[in-house]
Coordinates of N, CA and C and ligand atoms in Angstrom, one line a residue:
M1 N -59.5 44.2 -4.2 CA -58.3 43.4 -4.0 C -57.6 43.9 -2.7
V2 N -57.3 42.9 -1.9 CA -56.6 43.2 -0.6 C -55.1 43.0 -0.9
D3 N -54.3 43.9 -0.5 CA -52.8 43.9 -0.7 C -52.1 43.6 0.6
I4 N -51.4 42.5 0.7 CA -50.7 42.1 1.9 C -49.2 42.3 1.7
L5 N -48.5 43.0 2.6 CA -47.1 43.1 2.5 C -46.4 42.3 3.6
H6 N -45.6 41.3 3.1 CA -44.9 40.5 4.1 C -43.4 41.0 4.2
I7 N -43.1 41.5 5.3 CA -41.7 42.0 5.5 C -41.0 40.9 6.3
S8 N -40.0 40.4 5.7 CA -39.2 39.3 6.3 C -37.9 39.8 6.7
A9 N -37.5 39.4 8.0 CA -36.3 40.0 8.5 C -35.2 39.0 8.9
S10 N -35.3 37.8 8.3 CA -34.3 36.8 8.6 C -33.5 36.6 7.3
P11 N -32.1 36.5 7.4 CA -31.3 36.3 6.2 C -31.2 34.8 5.8
K12 N -31.9 33.9 6.6 CA -31.6 32.5 6.5 C -32.4 31.7 5.5
G13 N -33.3 32.4 4.8 CA -34.1 31.8 3.8 C -34.9 30.6 4.3
E14 N -34.7 29.4 3.6 CA -35.5 28.2 4.0 C -35.1 27.7 5.4
R15 N -34.0 28.0 5.9 CA -33.5 27.6 7.2 C -34.1 28.4 8.3
S16 N -34.8 29.5 7.9 CA -35.3 30.4 9.0 C -36.6 29.9 9.6
T17 N -36.6 29.9 10.9 CA -37.9 29.5 11.6 C -39.0 30.6 11.4
S18 N -38.6 31.8 11.5 CA -39.6 32.9 11.3 C -40.2 32.9 9.9
E19 N -39.3 32.6 8.9 CA -39.8 32.5 7.5 C -40.7 31.3 7.4
R20 N -40.4 30.2 8.1 CA -41.3 29.0 8.0 C -42.7 29.3 8.6
M21 N -42.7 30.1 9.7 CA -43.9 30.5 10.3 C -44.7 31.4 9.4
A22 N -44.0 32.3 8.7 CA -44.6 33.2 7.7 C -45.2 32.4 6.6
T23 N -44.5 31.4 6.1 CA -45.0 30.6 5.0 C -46.2 29.9 5.4
A24 N -46.2 29.3 6.6 CA -47.4 28.6 7.1 C -48.6 29.5 7.2
F25 N -48.3 30.7 7.8 CA -49.3 31.7 7.9 C -49.9 32.2 6.6
L26 N -49.0 32.5 5.7 CA -49.5 33.1 4.4 C -50.1 32.0 3.5
E27 N -49.6 30.8 3.6 CA -50.3 29.7 2.8 C -51.7 29.5 3.3
A28 N -51.9 29.4 4.6 CA -53.2 29.3 5.2 C -54.1 30.5 4.8
Y29 N -53.5 31.6 4.9 CA -54.3 32.9 4.5 C -54.7 32.8 3.1
A30 N -53.8 32.4 2.2 CA -54.1 32.4 0.8 C -55.2 31.4 0.4
Q31 N -55.3 30.4 1.2 CA -56.4 29.4 0.9 C -57.8 30.0 1.1
T32 N -57.9 30.8 2.1 CA -59.2 31.4 2.4 C -59.4 32.8 1.7
H33 N -58.3 33.3 1.2 CA -58.4 34.7 0.5 C -57.6 34.6 -0.8
P34 N -58.1 33.7 -1.7 CA -57.4 33.4 -3.0 C -57.2 34.7 -3.9
D35 N -58.0 35.7 -3.7 CA -57.9 36.9 -4.6 C -56.9 37.9 -4.1
D36 N -56.5 37.8 -2.8 CA -55.6 38.8 -2.2 C -54.2 38.7 -2.8
V37 N -53.5 39.8 -2.9 CA -52.2 39.8 -3.4 C -51.2 39.9 -2.3
I38 N -50.2 39.0 -2.3 CA -49.2 39.0 -1.3 C -47.8 39.4 -1.9
R39 N -47.3 40.6 -1.4 CA -46.0 41.1 -1.8 C -45.0 40.7 -0.7
R40 N -43.8 40.4 -1.1 CA -42.8 40.0 -0.1 C -41.6 40.9 -0.2
L41 N -41.1 41.3 0.9 CA -39.9 42.1 1.0 C -39.0 41.6 2.0
N42 N -37.9 41.0 1.6 CA -36.9 40.5 2.6 C -35.9 41.7 2.8
V43 N -35.8 42.1 4.0 CA -34.9 43.3 4.2 C -33.4 43.1 4.0
F44 N -33.0 41.8 4.0 CA -31.6 41.5 3.7 C -31.4 41.4 2.2
E45 N -32.4 41.2 1.4 CA -32.3 41.0 0.0 C -32.6 42.3 -0.7
A46 N -33.5 43.1 -0.2 CA -33.9 44.3 -0.9 C -32.9 45.4 -0.8
E47 N -32.9 46.3 -1.8 CA -32.0 47.4 -1.7 C -32.7 48.5 -0.8
L48 N -32.1 48.8 0.3 CA -32.7 49.8 1.2 C -31.8 51.1 1.1
P49 N -32.5 52.2 1.4 CA -31.6 53.5 1.4 C -30.6 53.3 2.6
D50 N -29.4 53.8 2.3 CA -28.3 53.7 3.2 C -28.4 54.9 4.2
F51 N -29.4 54.9 5.1 CA -29.8 56.0 5.9 C -28.6 56.6 6.6
G52 N -28.2 57.8 6.2 CA -27.0 58.5 6.8 C -27.2 60.0 6.9
K53 N -26.1 60.7 6.7 CA -26.1 62.2 6.9 C -27.2 62.9 6.1
L54 N -27.3 62.6 4.8 CA -28.2 63.4 4.0 C -29.7 63.0 4.4
H55 N -29.9 61.8 4.8 CA -31.2 61.4 5.2 C -31.6 62.0 6.5
A56 N -30.6 62.0 7.5 CA -30.9 62.6 8.8 C -31.2 64.1 8.6
E57 N -30.5 64.8 7.7 CA -30.7 66.2 7.5 C -32.1 66.4 6.8
A58 N -32.4 65.6 5.8 CA -33.7 65.7 5.1 C -34.8 65.5 6.1
K59 N -34.7 64.6 7.0 CA -35.7 64.2 7.9 C -36.2 65.4 8.7
F60 N -35.2 66.2 9.2 CA -35.6 67.4 10.0 C -35.6 68.7 9.3
A61 N -35.3 68.7 8.0 CA -35.3 70.0 7.3 C -36.6 70.8 7.5
P62 N -37.8 70.2 7.4 CA -39.0 71.0 7.6 C -39.0 71.7 8.9
Y63 N -38.5 71.0 10.0 CA -38.5 71.6 11.3 C -37.6 72.8 11.4
F64 N -36.4 72.7 10.7 CA -35.4 73.8 10.8 C -35.6 74.8 9.6
Q65 N -36.7 74.6 8.9 CA -37.1 75.5 7.8 C -35.9 75.6 6.8
E66 N -35.3 74.4 6.5 CA -34.2 74.3 5.6 C -34.7 73.8 4.2
D67 N -34.1 74.3 3.2 CA -34.5 73.8 1.8 C -33.6 72.5 1.6
L68 N -34.2 71.6 0.9 CA -33.4 70.4 0.5 C -32.6 70.7 -0.7
T69 N -31.4 70.3 -0.7 CA -30.5 70.4 -1.9 C -30.9 69.3 -2.9
P70 N -30.4 69.4 -4.1 CA -30.7 68.3 -5.1 C -30.1 67.0 -4.5
E71 N -29.0 67.1 -3.8 CA -28.4 65.9 -3.2 C -29.3 65.2 -2.2
H72 N -29.9 66.1 -1.3 CA -30.8 65.6 -0.3 C -32.0 65.0 -1.0
L73 N -32.5 65.6 -2.0 CA -33.7 65.1 -2.7 C -33.5 63.8 -3.3
A74 N -32.3 63.6 -3.9 CA -31.9 62.3 -4.5 C -31.9 61.2 -3.5
A75 N -31.3 61.6 -2.3 CA -31.2 60.6 -1.2 C -32.6 60.3 -0.6
W76 N -33.4 61.3 -0.6 CA -34.7 61.1 0.1 C -35.8 60.4 -0.8
A77 N -35.6 60.4 -2.1 CA -36.6 59.8 -3.0 C -36.9 58.4 -2.7
P78 N -35.9 57.5 -2.5 CA -36.1 56.1 -2.2 C -36.8 55.9 -0.8
V79 N -36.6 56.9 0.1 CA -37.3 56.8 1.4 C -38.8 57.0 1.2
L80 N -39.1 57.9 0.4 CA -40.5 58.2 0.1 C -41.2 57.0 -0.6
E81 N -40.4 56.4 -1.5 CA -40.9 55.2 -2.2 C -41.1 54.1 -1.3
L82 N -40.2 53.9 -0.3 CA -40.4 52.8 0.7 C -41.6 53.0 1.5
I83 N -41.9 54.3 1.9 CA -43.1 54.6 2.7 C -44.3 54.3 1.9
A84 N -44.3 54.7 0.6 CA -45.5 54.5 -0.3 C -45.8 53.0 -0.5
A85 N -44.7 52.2 -0.6 CA -44.9 50.8 -0.8 C -45.5 50.2 0.4
F86 N -45.1 50.7 1.6 CA -45.6 50.2 2.9 C -47.1 50.6 3.0
D87 N -47.4 51.8 2.7 CA -48.7 52.4 2.9 C -49.7 51.8 2.0
K88 N -49.2 51.3 0.8 CA -50.1 50.7 -0.2 C -50.8 49.4 0.4
A89 N -50.2 48.8 1.4 CA -50.6 47.5 1.9 C -51.9 47.7 2.8
D90 N -52.8 46.7 2.7 CA -54.0 46.7 3.5 C -53.7 46.0 4.8
K91 N -52.8 45.0 4.7 CA -52.4 44.2 5.9 C -50.9 44.0 5.9
I92 N -50.3 44.0 7.0 CA -48.9 43.8 7.1 C -48.5 42.6 7.9
V93 N -47.6 41.8 7.4 CA -47.0 40.6 8.2 C -45.5 40.9 8.3
I94 N -45.0 40.8 9.5 CA -43.6 41.0 9.8 C -43.1 39.7 10.4
S95 N -42.2 39.0 9.8 CA -41.6 37.8 10.4 C -40.1 38.2 10.7
C96 N -39.7 37.9 12.0 CA -38.5 38.5 12.5 C -37.8 37.7 13.6
P97 N -36.6 37.4 13.5 CA -35.9 36.8 14.6 C -35.4 37.8 15.6
M98 N -35.2 37.4 16.8 CA -34.6 38.4 17.8 C -33.1 38.4 17.6
W99 N -32.5 39.5 17.5 CA -31.0 39.6 17.4 C -30.6 40.6 18.6
N100 N -29.8 40.0 19.5 CA -29.3 40.8 20.6 C -30.5 41.6 21.3
Y101 N -31.5 40.8 21.6 CA -32.7 41.3 22.3 C -33.6 42.2 21.5
S102 N -33.2 42.5 20.3 CA -34.0 43.5 19.5 C -34.2 42.9 18.1
V103 N -34.3 43.7 17.1 CA -34.5 43.3 15.8 C -33.2 43.3 15.0
P104 N -33.1 42.5 13.9 CA -31.9 42.5 13.1 C -31.7 43.9 12.5
W105 N -30.5 44.3 12.3 CA -30.1 45.7 11.9 C -30.8 46.1 10.6
R106 N -31.0 45.1 9.7 CA -31.6 45.5 8.4 C -33.1 45.9 8.6
L107 N -33.8 45.3 9.5 CA -35.2 45.7 9.8 C -35.1 47.1 10.5
K108 N -34.2 47.3 11.4 CA -34.0 48.6 12.0 C -33.8 49.7 10.9
L109 N -33.0 49.4 10.0 CA -32.7 50.3 8.9 C -34.0 50.6 8.1
Y110 N -34.8 49.5 7.8 CA -36.1 49.7 7.1 C -37.0 50.6 8.0
L111 N -37.0 50.4 9.3 CA -37.9 51.2 10.1 C -37.4 52.6 10.2
D112 N -36.1 52.8 10.2 CA -35.5 54.1 10.2 C -36.0 54.9 9.0
C113 N -36.2 54.2 7.9 CA -36.7 54.9 6.7 C -38.2 55.1 6.8
L114 N -38.9 54.2 7.3 CA -40.4 54.2 7.4 C -40.9 55.3 8.3
V115 N -40.2 55.5 9.4 CA -40.8 56.4 10.5 C -40.3 57.8 10.2
Q116 N -41.2 58.6 9.6 CA -40.8 60.0 9.3 C -41.8 61.0 9.7
P117 N -41.3 62.1 10.3 CA -42.3 63.1 10.8 C -43.0 63.8 9.6
G118 N -44.3 64.0 9.8 CA -45.1 64.6 8.7 C -45.5 63.6 7.7
R119 N -44.9 62.5 7.7 CA -45.3 61.4 6.7 C -46.0 60.3 7.4
T120 N -45.4 59.7 8.4 CA -46.0 58.5 9.0 C -46.4 58.9 10.5
F121 N -45.8 59.9 11.0 CA -46.2 60.3 12.4 C -46.2 61.8 12.5
G122 N -47.0 62.4 13.3 CA -47.1 63.8 13.6 C -46.9 64.0 15.1
Y123 N -47.0 65.3 15.4 CA -46.8 65.6 16.8 C -48.0 66.5 17.3
D124 N -48.6 66.2 18.4 CA -49.7 67.0 19.0 C -49.1 67.8 20.1
P125 N -48.8 69.1 19.8 CA -48.1 69.9 20.9 C -49.0 70.1 22.1
A126 N -50.3 70.1 22.0 CA -51.2 70.3 23.1 C -51.0 69.1 24.1
K127 N -51.0 67.9 23.5 CA -50.8 66.7 24.4 C -49.4 66.3 24.6
M128 N -48.5 67.0 23.8 CA -47.1 66.6 23.8 C -46.9 65.1 23.5
L129 N -47.6 64.7 22.5 CA -47.6 63.3 22.1 C -47.4 63.1 20.6
H130 N -46.7 62.0 20.2 CA -46.7 61.7 18.8 C -48.0 61.0 18.4
I131 N -48.4 61.3 17.2 CA -49.6 60.7 16.7 C -49.3 60.0 15.4
G132 N -49.9 58.8 15.2 CA -49.7 58.1 13.9 C -50.5 58.7 12.8
L133 N -49.9 58.8 11.6 CA -50.6 59.5 10.5 C -51.1 58.4 9.5
L134 N -50.7 57.2 9.6 CA -51.1 56.2 8.6 C -52.5 55.6 9.1
R135 N -53.3 55.1 8.1 CA -54.5 54.5 8.5 C -54.3 53.2 9.2
N136 N -55.2 52.9 10.1 CA -55.0 51.7 10.9 C -55.3 50.5 10.0
R137 N -54.6 49.4 10.3 CA -54.8 48.1 9.5 C -54.1 47.0 10.3
P138 N -54.5 45.8 10.1 CA -53.9 44.7 10.9 C -52.5 44.4 10.6
V139 N -51.7 44.2 11.7 CA -50.3 43.8 11.6 C -50.1 42.5 12.3
Q140 N -49.6 41.5 11.6 CA -49.3 40.2 12.3 C -47.8 40.1 12.4
L141 N -47.3 40.0 13.7 CA -45.9 39.8 14.0 C -45.7 38.3 14.2
L142 N -44.7 37.7 13.5 CA -44.3 36.3 13.6 C -42.9 36.3 14.1
L143 N -42.7 36.1 15.4 CA -41.3 36.4 16.0 C -40.7 35.1 16.5
T144 N -39.3 35.0 16.4 CA -38.6 33.9 16.9 C -37.5 34.4 17.8
R145 N -37.1 33.6 18.7 CA -36.0 33.9 19.6 C -35.6 32.6 20.2
S146 N -34.4 32.5 20.8 CA -33.9 31.3 21.4 C -34.2 31.3 22.9
S147 N -33.3 31.9 23.7 CA -33.5 31.8 25.1 C -34.3 32.9 25.7
T148 N -34.6 34.0 25.0 CA -35.3 35.1 25.6 C -36.8 34.8 25.5
M149 N -37.4 34.5 26.6 CA -38.8 34.1 26.6 C -39.7 35.3 26.4
P150 N -40.9 35.1 25.8 CA -41.9 36.2 25.7 C -42.2 36.7 27.1
G151 N -42.2 38.0 27.3 CA -42.4 38.5 28.7 C -41.1 38.8 29.4
D152 N -40.0 38.4 28.9 CA -38.7 38.7 29.5 C -38.5 40.2 29.5
P153 N -38.1 40.8 30.7 CA -37.9 42.3 30.7 C -36.9 42.8 29.7
N154 N -36.0 41.9 29.2 CA -35.0 42.3 28.2 C -35.5 42.0 26.8
D155 N -36.7 41.8 26.6 CA -37.3 41.6 25.3 C -37.5 43.0 24.6
F156 N -36.6 43.4 23.7 CA -36.8 44.7 23.1 C -37.2 44.5 21.6
Q157 N -37.7 43.2 21.3 CA -38.1 42.9 20.0 C -39.6 43.1 19.8
L158 N -40.4 42.4 20.6 CA -41.9 42.5 20.5 C -42.4 43.8 20.9
P159 N -41.9 44.4 22.1 CA -42.5 45.7 22.5 C -42.1 46.8 21.5
Y160 N -40.8 46.7 21.0 CA -40.4 47.7 20.0 C -41.2 47.7 18.8
L161 N -41.4 46.5 18.2 CA -42.2 46.4 16.9 C -43.6 46.8 17.2
K162 N -44.2 46.5 18.3 CA -45.6 46.9 18.6 C -45.7 48.4 18.7
F163 N -44.7 49.0 19.4 CA -44.7 50.4 19.6 C -44.5 51.2 18.3
I164 N -43.6 50.7 17.5 CA -43.3 51.4 16.3 C -44.5 51.4 15.4
M165 N -45.2 50.2 15.3 CA -46.3 50.1 14.4 C -47.5 51.1 14.9
T166 N -47.7 51.0 16.2 CA -48.7 51.8 16.9 C -48.4 53.3 16.7
S167 N -47.1 53.7 16.8 CA -46.7 55.1 16.7 C -47.0 55.7 15.3
I168 N -47.0 54.8 14.3 CA -47.3 55.4 13.0 C -48.8 55.2 12.6
G169 N -49.6 54.7 13.5 CA -51.0 54.6 13.3 C -51.6 53.2 13.2
L170 N -50.7 52.2 13.2 CA -51.2 50.8 13.0 C -51.4 50.2 14.4
A171 N -52.6 50.3 14.9 CA -52.8 49.9 16.3 C -53.3 48.4 16.5
D172 N -53.6 47.8 15.4 CA -54.2 46.4 15.5 C -53.0 45.5 15.3
V173 N -52.1 45.4 16.3 CA -50.9 44.5 16.2 C -51.1 43.2 16.9
R174 N -51.0 42.1 16.2 CA -51.1 40.8 16.8 C -49.8 40.1 16.8
A175 N -49.5 39.3 17.7 CA -48.1 38.7 17.8 C -48.1 37.3 18.1
L176 N -47.3 36.5 17.5 CA -47.1 35.1 17.8 C -45.5 35.0 17.9
S177 N -45.1 34.4 19.1 CA -43.7 34.3 19.3 C -43.3 32.9 19.5
A178 N -42.3 32.4 18.8 CA -41.7 31.1 19.0 C -40.4 31.3 19.8
W179 N -40.1 30.5 20.8 CA -38.9 30.6 21.5 C -38.2 29.3 21.7
Q180 N -37.0 29.3 22.3 CA -36.2 28.1 22.5 C -36.0 27.4 21.1
T181 N -35.9 28.2 20.1 CA -35.8 27.6 18.7 C -34.4 26.9 18.5
T182 N -33.5 27.1 19.4 CA -32.2 26.4 19.1 C -31.9 25.4 20.2
K183 N -32.9 25.0 21.0 CA -32.6 24.2 22.1 C -32.5 22.7 21.9
Y184 N -33.2 22.2 20.9 CA -33.4 20.7 20.8 C -32.5 20.1 19.7
T185 N -32.6 18.7 19.7 CA -32.0 18.0 18.6 C -32.8 18.3 17.3
P186 N -32.2 18.0 16.1 CA -32.9 18.4 14.9 C -34.3 17.8 14.8
E187 N -34.5 16.5 15.3 CA -35.8 15.9 15.2 C -36.8 16.6 16.2
E188 N -36.3 16.8 17.4 CA -37.1 17.5 18.4 C -37.5 18.9 17.9
R189 N -36.5 19.5 17.3 CA -36.8 20.9 16.8 C -37.8 20.9 15.7
A190 N -37.8 20.0 14.8 CA -38.8 19.9 13.7 C -40.2 19.8 14.3
A191 N -40.4 19.0 15.4 CA -41.7 18.9 16.0 C -42.0 20.2 16.7
Y192 N -41.0 20.8 17.3 CA -41.3 22.1 18.0 C -41.7 23.2 17.1
V193 N -40.9 23.3 15.9 CA -41.2 24.3 15.0 C -42.6 24.1 14.3
A194 N -42.9 22.8 14.1 CA -44.3 22.4 13.6 C -45.4 23.0 14.4
R195 N -45.1 22.9 15.7 CA -46.2 23.4 16.7 C -46.4 24.9 16.4
F196 N -45.4 25.7 16.2 CA -45.5 27.1 15.9 C -46.1 27.4 14.5
E197 N -45.8 26.5 13.6 CA -46.4 26.6 12.3 C -47.9 26.4 12.4
G198 N -48.3 25.5 13.2 CA -49.7 25.3 13.5 C -50.4 26.5 14.1
E199 N -49.7 27.1 15.0 CA -50.3 28.3 15.7 C -50.3 29.5 14.6
A200 N -49.4 29.5 13.7 CA -49.4 30.6 12.7 C -50.6 30.4 11.8
R201 N -50.8 29.1 11.4 CA -52.0 28.8 10.5 C -53.3 29.2 11.2
E202 N -53.4 29.0 12.5 CA -54.6 29.3 13.3 C -54.7 30.9 13.3
A203 N -53.6 31.6 13.5 CA -53.6 33.0 13.6 C -54.1 33.6 12.2
A204 N -53.8 32.9 11.1 CA -54.2 33.4 9.8 C -55.7 33.3 9.6
S205 N -56.4 32.5 10.4 CA -57.8 32.3 10.2 C -58.6 33.5 10.6
T206 N -58.0 34.4 11.4 CA -58.7 35.6 11.9 C -58.0 36.9 11.4
F207 N -57.1 36.7 10.4 CA -56.4 37.9 10.0 C -57.1 38.7 8.9
Ligands
LIG301 C1 -26.9 37.7 15.6 C2 -27.9 36.9 16.4 C3 -28.3 37.4 17.7 C4 -29.2 36.7 18.4 N1 -29.7 37.2 19.6 C5 -30.6 36.5 20.4 C6 -31.1 37.1 21.6 O1 -30.7 38.2 22.0 N2 -32.0 36.3 22.3 C7 -32.5 35.1 21.8 O2 -33.3 34.5 22.5 N3 -32.0 34.6 20.7 C8 -31.1 35.3 19.9 N4 -30.7 34.8 18.7 C9 -31.3 33.5 18.3 C10 -32.4 33.7 17.2 O3 -33.3 34.7 17.6 C11 -33.1 32.4 17.0 O4 -32.2 31.4 16.6 C12 -34.2 32.5 16.0 O5 -35.0 31.4 16.0 C13 -33.7 32.7 14.6 O6 -34.8 32.9 13.7 P1 -34.7 32.7 12.2 O7 -34.4 31.2 12.0 O8 -36.0 33.0 11.6 O9 -33.6 33.5 11.6 C14 -29.7 35.5 18.0 C15 -29.3 35.0 16.7 C16 -28.4 35.7 15.9 C17 -28.0 35.2 14.6

């Protein structure tokens, strides 16, 4: 059984373009992989660890050879659960709007929990490089943005997500970006979004 984790980063539900792309992608995928299990995590709806002082201390405690207090351990447990739930997946789908050239803050919070030394990435002192510790698996990014075109030097959404996934070991990152999502009349926009839903369905055929 193949386990798919869909991480959704728009709070807009059915009105979300990235969510619509993900629905098109996953429906097409499910048609050809009926036995696979699709888990969904919307970062605006899920309870995520409120990453703060205790978490930042726990993150680097092994480096400073510090013991974790019961308070640290209690704060850290949901972070480890989040990593385990991610690592359980055989394939990852991330649907995500651009917010101020980057990703919405709730997805950043999720990634701040996911990316942990000794758990998801390590360090090779000889090469002075971070190395991913998770097994490689396919990641499909389904991204939306309004005026920031793919390839724009101020695009910190696609390059960031690609880099973060690669940095923890997931190097097979595919991306589909829809842009100018706010430009048209409702009718024009429907046709425009349908075009990206079609591209999402096509991307699903090789996922
Ligand atoms: C808080 C916020 C910030 C945004 N920042 C950008 C931006 O920097 N560049 C851009 O092209 N679009 C930006 N947008 C527009 C969204 O990326 C665009 O409307 C996208 O299609 C929304 O996707 P969704 O419907 O899946 O939520 C922003 C939207 C919001 C709500």
